[in-house]
C-alpha cells in the first residue's frame, strides 16, 4: 500500500492584515500597520499549493477562521448588533479589536500536532489542536480548528481527535511548528521530535529572557501521551534560549526535518551532540542525514530574515528531496550561497525551488508555517474529505471564490467596516459548501 505525506495548507482569510500582533516574531512586528492585500495573499497561497500538487505531492486545504471574532468581543463586554460590537471595540479597545481580526490561522503549522497511525498505539492518525495560549489573537482559534479538522478527517476508523490542552501557559502548545518526525518511509514507524522552549514546572531549567518561550516541555509530554506514543520513539529537545531571544519564536524557524533528514542551524538546540545521539539511537541505526548549518556561513539573523529553515523539504518521485523556499532566500547573498552549496553535498537534498509568498512573509510566516503535515496511507487518504484535496477543479474554484469575495487593499481602519464582516461571512458560508465542511463557524451555528 502506498504512503504519502500530505501537506494541508491554510487558506488565507479575508481579513489578512498587518497589525504586528506577535511579540517575538521579528517580521510580524517590523511590518506592523502596513497595508495588506488579502486577495494577493490568498492567491499566492493557492499557487504554492497547486505547484506542489503539480510536482506529484498530495496537497490539501484547510479553511480559515471567522474574523472579526464577534463572539470573542461579546465575551469581553461589547454589546448591540454585530456592527455595534465591532465599531465599539475598534474605538474603545483598538488592540483587542485588532487581535480579534487576525487571519493568523493561515499558518496551519500552528493548527495542531499530528501523529500518524504508524506511531500511535491504536493505529489511527491522532490530532490535537494547539491551544496557542501565548498570544491572545491565536488563542481564539482552537475550537474552530478542531471543527475544521473533524470535518476534514471525519472517519473515526482512521482518525482520532483530541480537545486542545488546558488554556494555561503551563501547557502552552504551538502545534506542529515545534514538532517534526523522522522516518525511513512515511508509512513506517518513526521518531517524533518535540521541541520546547522552557519547562513550566521546573523553573531551574534554562529559559529565554527577552522573548517568550511559547512551547512547554509539559505540553509536549501531554500530547505524546494523548497520541499513544511509545517513549522509545519520542525525543524531547530544548530549543536554545539564546535563539528564541533573537527572534526564533518557533522551532520551525531554525530547524526542519523530512524522512531521514534533519536540517538545522548550529545554534538551534541546547546540548546538540546529546540530542543527535538520542535521535540516532532511537532511529535504530538506520541512515540519517544531520545537516548542521554553521553560524560562520549563515547567521541567526539571516536565517530569521529569510526563513531559511521555515522551508519545506519534500521527497520527489525519484527519492531525492527538494527544498521549497521563499524568494527571500534567493535574495540574501549568504543564504543563497549556502543553498547553492547544499545541493552539491552528499545528502538527499538535490534541488531548491523558490516561491513568492511575500504577503505571508511580511506577517511572519514562510512556506513551512503555511502547512500542516499529515503522513497517511492510501486508505487514510481515501477516507479524507475529498473536497479538501487540491486538484485542477478545486484550484480554479477557490481562485474564483477569492476573486469574488476578497479585497485587494486592507488597512487597520478598514477592519472596523461592518461591510467587511458581512463580506467575510458570505465568503466563508460559500466556502463551507465548496469544501463540504458543514456548519463549522459560530455565525452558521447561530442561524440553525
Tab-separated table of C-alpha atoms in Angstrom:
chain	number	residue	atom	x	y	z
A	1	UNK	CA	0.000	0.000	0.000
A	2	UNK	CA	1.235	3.478	-0.847
A	3	UNK	CA	2.099	6.021	1.828
A	4	UNK	CA	2.181	9.791	1.489
A	5	UNK	CA	2.982	12.917	3.412
A	6	UNK	CA	0.070	15.208	2.667
A	7	UNK	CA	0.520	18.936	3.236
A	8	UNK	CA	-2.654	20.720	4.317
A	9	UNK	CA	-2.080	24.430	3.724
A	10	UNK	CA	-4.140	27.113	5.391
A	11	UNK	CA	-6.293	29.201	3.087
A	12	UNK	CA	-5.607	32.879	3.797
A	13	UNK	CA	-8.675	34.567	5.285
A	14	UNK	CA	-10.469	37.693	4.020
A	15	UNK	CA	-9.148	39.847	6.909
A	16	UNK	CA	-5.428	39.220	6.236
A	17	UNK	CA	-3.768	42.283	7.761
A	18	UNK	CA	-0.553	43.588	9.330
A	19	UNK	CA	-1.284	44.519	12.931
A	20	UNK	CA	2.091	43.432	14.342
A	21	UNK	CA	0.418	41.272	16.984
A	22	UNK	CA	3.120	38.677	17.540
A	23	UNK	CA	5.750	39.763	20.066
A	24	UNK	CA	8.924	37.767	19.421
A	25	UNK	CA	8.186	37.438	15.701
A	26	UNK	CA	10.508	39.995	14.111
A	27	UNK	CA	8.851	40.002	10.680
A	28	UNK	CA	5.384	40.449	12.142
A	29	UNK	CA	6.412	43.398	14.289
A	30	UNK	CA	8.564	45.120	11.667
A	31	UNK	CA	5.672	45.285	9.183
A	32	UNK	CA	3.050	46.483	11.658
A	33	UNK	CA	0.483	48.914	10.264
A	34	UNK	CA	1.382	48.274	6.616
A	35	UNK	CA	-1.494	47.960	4.143
A	36	UNK	CA	-2.168	44.328	3.219
A	37	UNK	CA	-3.618	42.679	0.133
A	38	UNK	CA	-5.821	39.739	1.175
A	39	UNK	CA	-6.641	38.807	-2.413
A	40	UNK	CA	-2.980	38.588	-3.408
A	41	UNK	CA	-2.105	36.690	-0.218
A	42	UNK	CA	-4.797	34.078	-0.810
A	43	UNK	CA	-3.789	33.616	-4.426
A	44	UNK	CA	-0.100	33.310	-3.503
A	45	UNK	CA	-1.017	30.549	-1.070
A	46	UNK	CA	-3.188	28.758	-3.609
A	47	UNK	CA	-0.443	28.992	-6.251
A	48	UNK	CA	2.012	27.327	-3.861
A	49	UNK	CA	-0.475	24.548	-3.110
A	50	UNK	CA	-1.149	23.923	-6.799
A	51	UNK	CA	2.560	23.931	-7.675
A	52	UNK	CA	3.251	21.238	-5.096
A	53	UNK	CA	0.296	19.203	-6.322
A	54	UNK	CA	1.657	19.501	-9.867
A	55	UNK	CA	5.014	18.151	-8.610
A	56	UNK	CA	3.184	14.996	-7.588
A	57	UNK	CA	2.720	15.854	-3.925
A	58	UNK	CA	-0.575	15.195	-2.177
A	59	UNK	CA	-1.914	18.595	-1.159
A	60	UNK	CA	-4.890	19.613	0.941
A	61	UNK	CA	-6.579	22.844	2.005
A	62	UNK	CA	-7.739	23.898	5.473
A	63	UNK	CA	-10.378	26.599	5.805
A	64	UNK	CA	-9.681	29.908	7.623
A	65	UNK	CA	-11.324	31.144	10.812
A	66	UNK	CA	-14.251	33.556	11.025
A	67	UNK	CA	-12.951	37.074	11.587
A	68	UNK	CA	-13.622	39.570	13.088
A	69	UNK	CA	-14.389	37.256	16.013
A	70	UNK	CA	-17.588	38.904	17.199
A	71	UNK	CA	-18.296	36.127	19.702
A	72	UNK	CA	-14.982	36.831	21.474
A	73	UNK	CA	-15.741	40.551	21.565
A	74	UNK	CA	-19.148	39.856	23.110
A	75	UNK	CA	-17.448	37.753	25.805
A	76	UNK	CA	-15.380	40.846	26.576
A	77	UNK	CA	-18.419	43.014	27.185
A	78	UNK	CA	-19.205	44.651	23.837
A	79	UNK	CA	-22.927	44.616	23.081
A	80	UNK	CA	-25.523	45.501	20.488
A	81	UNK	CA	-25.718	44.422	16.873
A	82	UNK	CA	-22.670	42.848	15.283
A	83	UNK	CA	-21.922	46.196	13.648
A	84	UNK	CA	-22.194	47.945	17.028
A	85	UNK	CA	-19.869	45.389	18.597
A	86	UNK	CA	-17.043	45.788	16.091
A	87	UNK	CA	-17.308	49.570	15.883
A	88	UNK	CA	-17.405	49.962	19.695
A	89	UNK	CA	-14.469	47.600	20.132
A	90	UNK	CA	-12.434	49.355	17.440
A	91	UNK	CA	-12.986	52.678	19.184
A	92	UNK	CA	-12.740	51.678	22.847
A	93	UNK	CA	-10.149	48.871	22.738
A	94	UNK	CA	-8.348	49.018	19.388
A	95	UNK	CA	-5.610	46.493	20.258
A	96	UNK	CA	-8.147	43.932	21.419
A	97	UNK	CA	-10.188	44.558	18.298
A	98	UNK	CA	-7.180	44.048	16.010
A	99	UNK	CA	-6.415	40.770	17.749
A	100	UNK	CA	-9.964	39.630	17.043
A	101	UNK	CA	-9.454	40.409	13.337
A	102	UNK	CA	-6.273	38.364	12.896
A	103	UNK	CA	-6.063	35.983	9.943
A	104	UNK	CA	-3.239	34.037	11.593
A	105	UNK	CA	-4.955	30.669	11.127
A	106	UNK	CA	-3.389	30.738	7.640
A	107	UNK	CA	-0.263	29.345	9.338
A	108	UNK	CA	-1.521	25.818	9.850
A	109	UNK	CA	1.812	24.594	11.207
A	110	UNK	CA	0.319	26.019	14.414
A	111	UNK	CA	-3.088	24.428	13.921
A	112	UNK	CA	-2.351	21.097	15.578
A	113	UNK	CA	0.119	18.335	16.321
A	114	UNK	CA	-0.376	15.227	14.197
A	115	UNK	CA	0.911	11.696	14.854
A	116	UNK	CA	0.434	9.140	12.051
A	117	UNK	CA	-1.033	5.710	12.623
A	118	UNK	CA	2.350	4.026	12.248
A	119	UNK	CA	3.435	5.698	15.508
A	120	UNK	CA	0.292	5.512	17.663
A	121	UNK	CA	-0.902	2.758	19.974
A	122	UNK	CA	-4.271	2.302	18.242
A	123	UNK	CA	-3.007	2.673	14.669
A	124	UNK	CA	-5.098	5.782	13.950
A	125	UNK	CA	-3.899	9.260	12.991
A	126	UNK	CA	-4.183	11.483	16.068
A	127	UNK	CA	-4.861	15.241	16.001
A	128	UNK	CA	-4.580	17.679	18.918
A	129	UNK	CA	-5.381	21.333	18.125
A	130	UNK	CA	-2.827	23.758	19.555
A	131	UNK	CA	-4.117	25.970	22.369
A	132	UNK	CA	-1.790	28.865	21.372
A	133	UNK	CA	-2.155	30.436	24.800
A	134	UNK	CA	0.855	32.737	24.465
A	135	UNK	CA	-0.879	35.126	22.054
A	136	UNK	CA	-4.452	36.297	22.606
A	137	UNK	CA	-5.187	36.573	18.881
A	138	UNK	CA	-4.186	32.954	18.317
A	139	UNK	CA	-5.777	31.601	21.499
A	140	UNK	CA	-9.133	32.293	19.812
A	141	UNK	CA	-8.540	29.549	17.233
A	142	UNK	CA	-8.566	26.055	18.849
A	143	UNK	CA	-12.324	25.364	18.993
A	144	UNK	CA	-12.954	26.151	15.321
A	145	UNK	CA	-9.678	24.490	14.342
A	146	UNK	CA	-10.963	21.314	15.948
A	147	UNK	CA	-14.189	21.532	13.950
A	148	UNK	CA	-12.286	22.110	10.700
A	149	UNK	CA	-10.057	19.099	11.384
A	150	UNK	CA	-13.048	16.891	12.219
A	151	UNK	CA	-14.804	17.979	9.016
A	152	UNK	CA	-11.657	17.200	7.021
A	153	UNK	CA	-10.778	13.919	8.751
A	154	UNK	CA	-14.182	12.610	9.772
A	155	UNK	CA	-13.859	8.811	9.654
A	156	UNK	CA	-13.387	7.555	13.230
A	157	UNK	CA	-11.963	4.271	11.964
A	158	UNK	CA	-8.847	6.107	10.808
A	159	UNK	CA	-8.757	9.418	12.719
A	160	UNK	CA	-8.761	10.323	16.430
A	161	UNK	CA	-9.399	13.900	17.566
A	162	UNK	CA	-8.449	15.315	20.974
A	163	UNK	CA	-9.512	18.505	22.717
A	164	UNK	CA	-6.759	21.104	22.915
A	165	UNK	CA	-4.676	21.195	26.095
A	166	UNK	CA	-5.804	23.346	29.082
A	167	UNK	CA	-5.790	27.070	28.312
A	168	UNK	CA	-2.916	27.925	30.598
A	169	UNK	CA	0.680	28.991	29.980
A	170	UNK	CA	1.921	25.905	31.853
A	171	UNK	CA	0.685	23.876	28.886
A	172	UNK	CA	1.443	26.369	26.146
A	173	UNK	CA	1.257	24.450	22.876
A	174	UNK	CA	2.103	25.856	19.441
A	175	UNK	CA	1.389	22.726	17.424
A	176	UNK	CA	3.476	21.248	14.641
A	177	UNK	CA	5.705	24.335	14.457
A	178	UNK	CA	7.586	22.709	17.358
A	179	UNK	CA	7.218	19.116	16.193
A	180	UNK	CA	8.745	17.097	13.408
A	181	UNK	CA	9.007	13.435	12.561
A	182	UNK	CA	11.878	11.388	11.194
A	183	UNK	CA	11.189	8.070	9.477
A	184	UNK	CA	12.511	5.693	6.856
A	185	UNK	CA	9.287	5.986	4.859
A	186	UNK	CA	6.088	7.873	5.608
A	187	UNK	CA	4.209	4.664	6.352
A	188	UNK	CA	6.798	3.157	8.707
A	189	UNK	CA	7.130	3.847	12.422
A	190	UNK	CA	9.163	6.991	13.064
A	191	UNK	CA	10.798	9.076	15.767
A	192	UNK	CA	8.806	12.138	16.801
A	193	UNK	CA	10.789	15.194	17.889
A	194	UNK	CA	9.103	17.612	20.308
A	195	UNK	CA	10.997	20.884	20.718
A	196	UNK	CA	10.158	23.075	23.698
A	197	UNK	CA	11.314	26.459	24.916
A	198	UNK	CA	11.024	26.027	28.668
A	199	UNK	CA	9.792	23.846	31.478
A	200	UNK	CA	6.725	25.293	33.184
A	201	UNK	CA	7.136	23.422	36.464
A	202	UNK	CA	10.931	23.342	36.765
A	203	UNK	CA	11.983	26.979	36.760
A	204	UNK	CA	15.616	25.989	37.341
A	205	UNK	CA	15.902	24.900	33.726
A	206	UNK	CA	17.183	27.424	31.132
A	207	UNK	CA	14.668	29.810	29.567
A	208	UNK	CA	14.816	32.881	27.317
A	209	UNK	CA	14.866	36.307	28.939
A	210	UNK	CA	13.780	38.677	26.156
A	211	UNK	CA	11.049	36.885	24.217
A	212	UNK	CA	8.553	34.275	25.442
A	213	UNK	CA	9.079	30.539	25.097
A	214	UNK	CA	5.731	29.530	23.669
A	215	UNK	CA	6.039	25.735	23.925
A	216	UNK	CA	6.489	23.997	27.258
A	217	UNK	CA	8.003	20.602	27.943
A	218	UNK	CA	4.868	19.626	29.835
A	219	UNK	CA	2.636	20.377	26.846
A	220	UNK	CA	4.797	18.239	24.573
A	221	UNK	CA	4.728	15.353	27.049
A	222	UNK	CA	0.933	15.592	27.338
A	223	UNK	CA	0.471	15.383	23.572
A	224	UNK	CA	2.731	12.350	23.355
A	225	UNK	CA	0.556	10.661	25.994
A	226	UNK	CA	-2.689	11.614	24.250
A	227	UNK	CA	-1.416	10.238	20.958
A	228	UNK	CA	-0.324	6.950	22.474
A	229	UNK	CA	3.340	7.324	21.541
A	230	UNK	CA	6.000	4.965	22.877
A	231	UNK	CA	8.752	6.593	24.923
A	232	UNK	CA	11.324	4.771	22.804
A	233	UNK	CA	10.190	6.689	19.719
A	234	UNK	CA	9.946	10.197	21.199
A	235	UNK	CA	12.729	12.754	21.730
A	236	UNK	CA	12.170	15.934	23.761
A	237	UNK	CA	14.598	18.676	22.738
A	238	UNK	CA	15.072	22.063	24.367
A	239	UNK	CA	15.393	24.941	21.950
A	240	UNK	CA	18.355	27.205	22.593
A	241	UNK	CA	17.024	30.131	24.709
A	242	UNK	CA	19.521	32.468	23.048
A	243	UNK	CA	17.988	31.968	19.605
A	244	UNK	CA	14.479	32.496	20.966
A	245	UNK	CA	15.721	35.868	22.184
A	246	UNK	CA	16.994	36.547	18.644
A	247	UNK	CA	13.516	36.135	17.154
A	248	UNK	CA	13.312	32.353	16.699
A	249	UNK	CA	9.818	32.084	18.128
A	250	UNK	CA	9.205	28.512	16.907
A	251	UNK	CA	11.489	25.598	16.176
A	252	UNK	CA	10.460	25.650	12.515
A	253	UNK	CA	12.274	28.986	12.175
A	254	UNK	CA	15.584	27.278	12.995
A	255	UNK	CA	15.141	23.584	12.001
A	256	UNK	CA	13.134	21.379	9.646
A	257	UNK	CA	13.050	17.640	9.022
A	258	UNK	CA	11.820	15.187	6.404
A	259	UNK	CA	12.136	11.397	6.482
A	260	UNK	CA	15.805	10.723	7.338
A	261	UNK	CA	16.986	14.351	7.037
A	262	UNK	CA	17.216	16.904	9.844
A	263	UNK	CA	18.255	20.352	8.582
A	264	UNK	CA	19.102	22.742	11.422
A	265	UNK	CA	21.192	25.711	12.466
A	266	UNK	CA	24.239	25.277	14.652
A	267	UNK	CA	22.568	27.317	17.414
A	268	UNK	CA	19.142	25.646	17.215
A	269	UNK	CA	19.241	23.372	20.266
A	270	UNK	CA	20.708	23.033	23.729
A	271	UNK	CA	23.171	20.124	24.103
A	272	UNK	CA	23.131	19.347	20.386
A	273	UNK	CA	25.567	16.366	20.487
A	274	UNK	CA	23.457	14.645	23.156
A	275	UNK	CA	20.273	15.311	21.212
A	276	UNK	CA	21.665	13.911	17.966
A	277	UNK	CA	22.937	10.799	19.705
A	278	UNK	CA	19.496	10.095	21.197
A	279	UNK	CA	17.879	10.507	17.776
A	280	UNK	CA	20.428	8.105	16.238
A	281	UNK	CA	19.792	5.513	18.929
A	282	UNK	CA	16.008	5.704	18.645
A	283	UNK	CA	16.170	5.709	14.853
A	284	UNK	CA	17.613	2.221	15.259
A	285	UNK	CA	20.875	2.742	13.387
A	286	UNK	CA	19.252	3.365	10.008
A	287	UNK	CA	21.000	6.002	7.845
A	288	UNK	CA	20.380	9.571	8.998
A	289	UNK	CA	21.469	12.870	7.493
A	290	UNK	CA	22.082	15.650	10.002
A	291	UNK	CA	22.682	18.845	8.038
A	292	UNK	CA	24.013	21.419	10.502
A	293	UNK	CA	24.385	24.947	9.129
A	294	UNK	CA	27.274	26.789	10.803
A	295	UNK	CA	26.891	30.337	12.058
A	296	UNK	CA	30.003	31.247	10.074
A	297	UNK	CA	28.049	30.620	6.855
A	298	UNK	CA	24.538	31.738	7.851
A	299	UNK	CA	23.923	33.944	10.870
A	300	UNK	CA	20.811	33.545	13.004
A	301	UNK	CA	19.732	36.989	11.804
A	302	UNK	CA	19.946	35.899	8.152
A	303	UNK	CA	18.177	32.637	8.932
A	304	UNK	CA	15.298	34.534	10.572
A	305	UNK	CA	15.020	37.294	7.965
A	306	UNK	CA	14.950	34.829	5.041
A	307	UNK	CA	13.250	31.906	6.821
A	308	UNK	CA	15.882	29.501	5.522
A	309	UNK	CA	14.621	26.848	7.930
A	310	UNK	CA	10.950	27.767	7.588
A	311	UNK	CA	11.141	25.980	4.284
A	312	UNK	CA	9.544	22.708	3.310
A	313	UNK	CA	11.631	19.668	2.463
A	314	UNK	CA	9.694	17.359	0.172
A	315	UNK	CA	10.540	13.949	-1.268
A	316	UNK	CA	10.295	13.760	-5.052
A	317	UNK	CA	9.331	10.696	-7.056
A	318	UNK	CA	12.975	9.625	-7.518
A	319	UNK	CA	13.506	9.683	-3.710
A	320	UNK	CA	15.637	12.791	-3.952
A	321	UNK	CA	14.473	15.766	-1.903
A	322	UNK	CA	13.803	19.399	-2.731
A	323	UNK	CA	13.610	22.467	-0.530
A	324	UNK	CA	10.603	24.737	-1.048
A	325	UNK	CA	11.969	28.147	-0.084
A	326	UNK	CA	10.622	31.701	-0.029
A	327	UNK	CA	12.121	34.023	-2.655
A	328	UNK	CA	13.785	35.962	0.178
A	329	UNK	CA	16.323	33.108	0.449
A	330	UNK	CA	17.422	33.746	-3.129
A	331	UNK	CA	17.794	37.477	-2.484
A	332	UNK	CA	20.142	37.088	0.525
A	333	UNK	CA	23.751	36.545	-0.548
A	334	UNK	CA	24.819	34.344	2.374
A	335	UNK	CA	21.706	32.162	2.307
A	336	UNK	CA	21.696	31.857	-1.485
A	337	UNK	CA	25.368	30.836	-1.430
A	338	UNK	CA	24.704	28.219	1.224
A	339	UNK	CA	21.779	26.725	-0.701
A	340	UNK	CA	23.898	26.583	-3.857
A	341	UNK	CA	26.478	24.557	-1.957
A	342	UNK	CA	23.893	22.377	-0.202
A	343	UNK	CA	22.589	20.745	-3.354
A	344	UNK	CA	26.127	19.570	-4.154
A	345	UNK	CA	26.643	17.921	-0.763
A	346	UNK	CA	26.252	14.203	-0.186
A	347	UNK	CA	22.671	14.446	1.132
A	348	UNK	CA	19.239	13.597	-0.336
A	349	UNK	CA	18.558	17.328	-0.959
A	350	UNK	CA	19.266	17.901	-4.640
A	351	UNK	CA	17.109	20.867	-5.592
A	352	UNK	CA	15.807	24.209	-4.315
A	353	UNK	CA	12.549	25.703	-5.598
A	354	UNK	CA	11.703	29.318	-4.771
A	355	UNK	CA	8.182	30.662	-4.222
A	356	UNK	CA	6.801	34.159	-3.785
A	357	UNK	CA	4.852	34.184	-0.511
A	358	UNK	CA	5.662	37.762	0.416
A	359	UNK	CA	2.228	38.550	1.836
A	360	UNK	CA	2.752	35.762	4.354
A	361	UNK	CA	6.449	36.505	4.916
A	362	UNK	CA	5.749	40.133	5.825
A	363	UNK	CA	3.421	38.924	8.547
A	364	UNK	CA	5.945	36.461	9.941
A	365	UNK	CA	5.307	33.125	8.226
A	366	UNK	CA	7.200	31.264	5.499
A	367	UNK	CA	6.316	28.159	3.442
A	368	UNK	CA	6.614	25.768	6.402
A	369	UNK	CA	4.252	27.903	8.512
A	370	UNK	CA	1.598	27.556	5.843
A	371	UNK	CA	1.265	23.784	6.002
A	372	UNK	CA	0.224	21.026	8.400
A	373	UNK	CA	1.918	17.723	7.588
A	374	UNK	CA	-0.130	14.517	7.747
A	375	UNK	CA	1.581	11.201	6.951
A	376	UNK	CA	-1.101	8.904	5.529
A	377	UNK	CA	-1.682	5.550	3.904
A	378	UNK	CA	-3.724	5.265	0.746
A	379	UNK	CA	-6.709	4.062	2.782
A	380	UNK	CA	-6.472	7.031	5.141
A	381	UNK	CA	-6.197	9.445	2.242
A	382	UNK	CA	-9.284	7.882	0.669
A	383	UNK	CA	-11.131	8.402	3.968
A	384	UNK	CA	-10.297	12.129	3.967
A	385	UNK	CA	-12.899	14.664	2.806
A	386	UNK	CA	-12.193	14.699	-0.964
A	387	UNK	CA	-13.418	18.279	-1.342
A	388	UNK	CA	-10.424	19.471	0.688
A	389	UNK	CA	-7.799	17.909	-1.622
A	390	UNK	CA	-6.138	20.117	-4.228
A	391	UNK	CA	-6.731	19.424	-7.917
A	392	UNK	CA	-7.376	21.483	-11.044
A	393	UNK	CA	-11.082	21.847	-10.270
A	394	UNK	CA	-10.632	22.973	-6.658
A	395	UNK	CA	-7.800	25.320	-7.604
A	396	UNK	CA	-9.948	27.075	-10.209
A	397	UNK	CA	-12.970	27.148	-7.925
A	398	UNK	CA	-11.072	28.653	-4.980
A	399	UNK	CA	-9.393	31.272	-7.155
A	400	UNK	CA	-12.826	32.298	-8.426
A	401	UNK	CA	-14.067	32.396	-4.844
A	402	UNK	CA	-11.171	34.643	-3.777
A	403	UNK	CA	-11.709	36.938	-6.759
A	404	UNK	CA	-15.377	37.254	-5.877
A	405	UNK	CA	-15.091	37.869	-2.130
A	406	UNK	CA	-11.683	39.304	-1.197
A	407	UNK	CA	-10.481	42.886	-1.090
A	408	UNK	CA	-7.178	43.858	-2.691
A	409	UNK	CA	-6.391	46.501	-0.076
A	410	UNK	CA	-6.938	46.373	3.661
A	411	UNK	CA	-5.779	48.858	6.299
A	412	UNK	CA	-6.383	48.783	10.041
A	413	UNK	CA	-9.189	51.312	9.613
A	414	UNK	CA	-10.935	49.034	7.091
A	415	UNK	CA	-11.242	46.265	9.670
A	416	UNK	CA	-13.922	48.218	11.558
A	417	UNK	CA	-16.111	48.460	8.455
A	418	UNK	CA	-19.292	46.412	9.173
A	419	UNK	CA	-19.436	45.592	5.466
A	420	UNK	CA	-16.181	43.630	5.817
A	421	UNK	CA	-17.808	41.361	8.408
A	422	UNK	CA	-20.722	40.701	6.039
A	423	UNK	CA	-18.316	40.061	3.148
A	424	UNK	CA	-16.269	37.638	5.226
A	425	UNK	CA	-19.269	35.693	6.441
A	426	UNK	CA	-20.697	35.462	2.942
A	427	UNK	CA	-17.331	34.162	1.711
A	428	UNK	CA	-16.984	31.565	4.472
A	429	UNK	CA	-20.568	30.368	4.090
A	430	UNK	CA	-19.910	29.713	0.413
A	431	UNK	CA	-16.555	28.082	1.213
A	432	UNK	CA	-18.120	25.528	3.552
A	433	UNK	CA	-20.369	24.493	0.674
A	434	UNK	CA	-17.489	24.290	-1.808
A	435	UNK	CA	-15.468	22.115	0.582
A	436	UNK	CA	-18.427	20.243	2.141
A	437	UNK	CA	-17.465	21.173	5.699
A	438	UNK	CA	-20.899	21.642	7.237
A	439	UNK	CA	-21.631	24.388	9.776
A	440	UNK	CA	-18.258	24.970	11.425
A	441	UNK	CA	-18.445	28.725	12.126
A	442	UNK	CA	-20.240	30.448	15.037
A	443	UNK	CA	-22.327	32.623	12.715
A	444	UNK	CA	-23.601	29.489	10.934
A	445	UNK	CA	-24.476	27.746	14.171
A	446	UNK	CA	-26.445	30.776	15.385
A	447	UNK	CA	-28.538	30.604	12.242
A	448	UNK	CA	-29.576	26.982	12.795
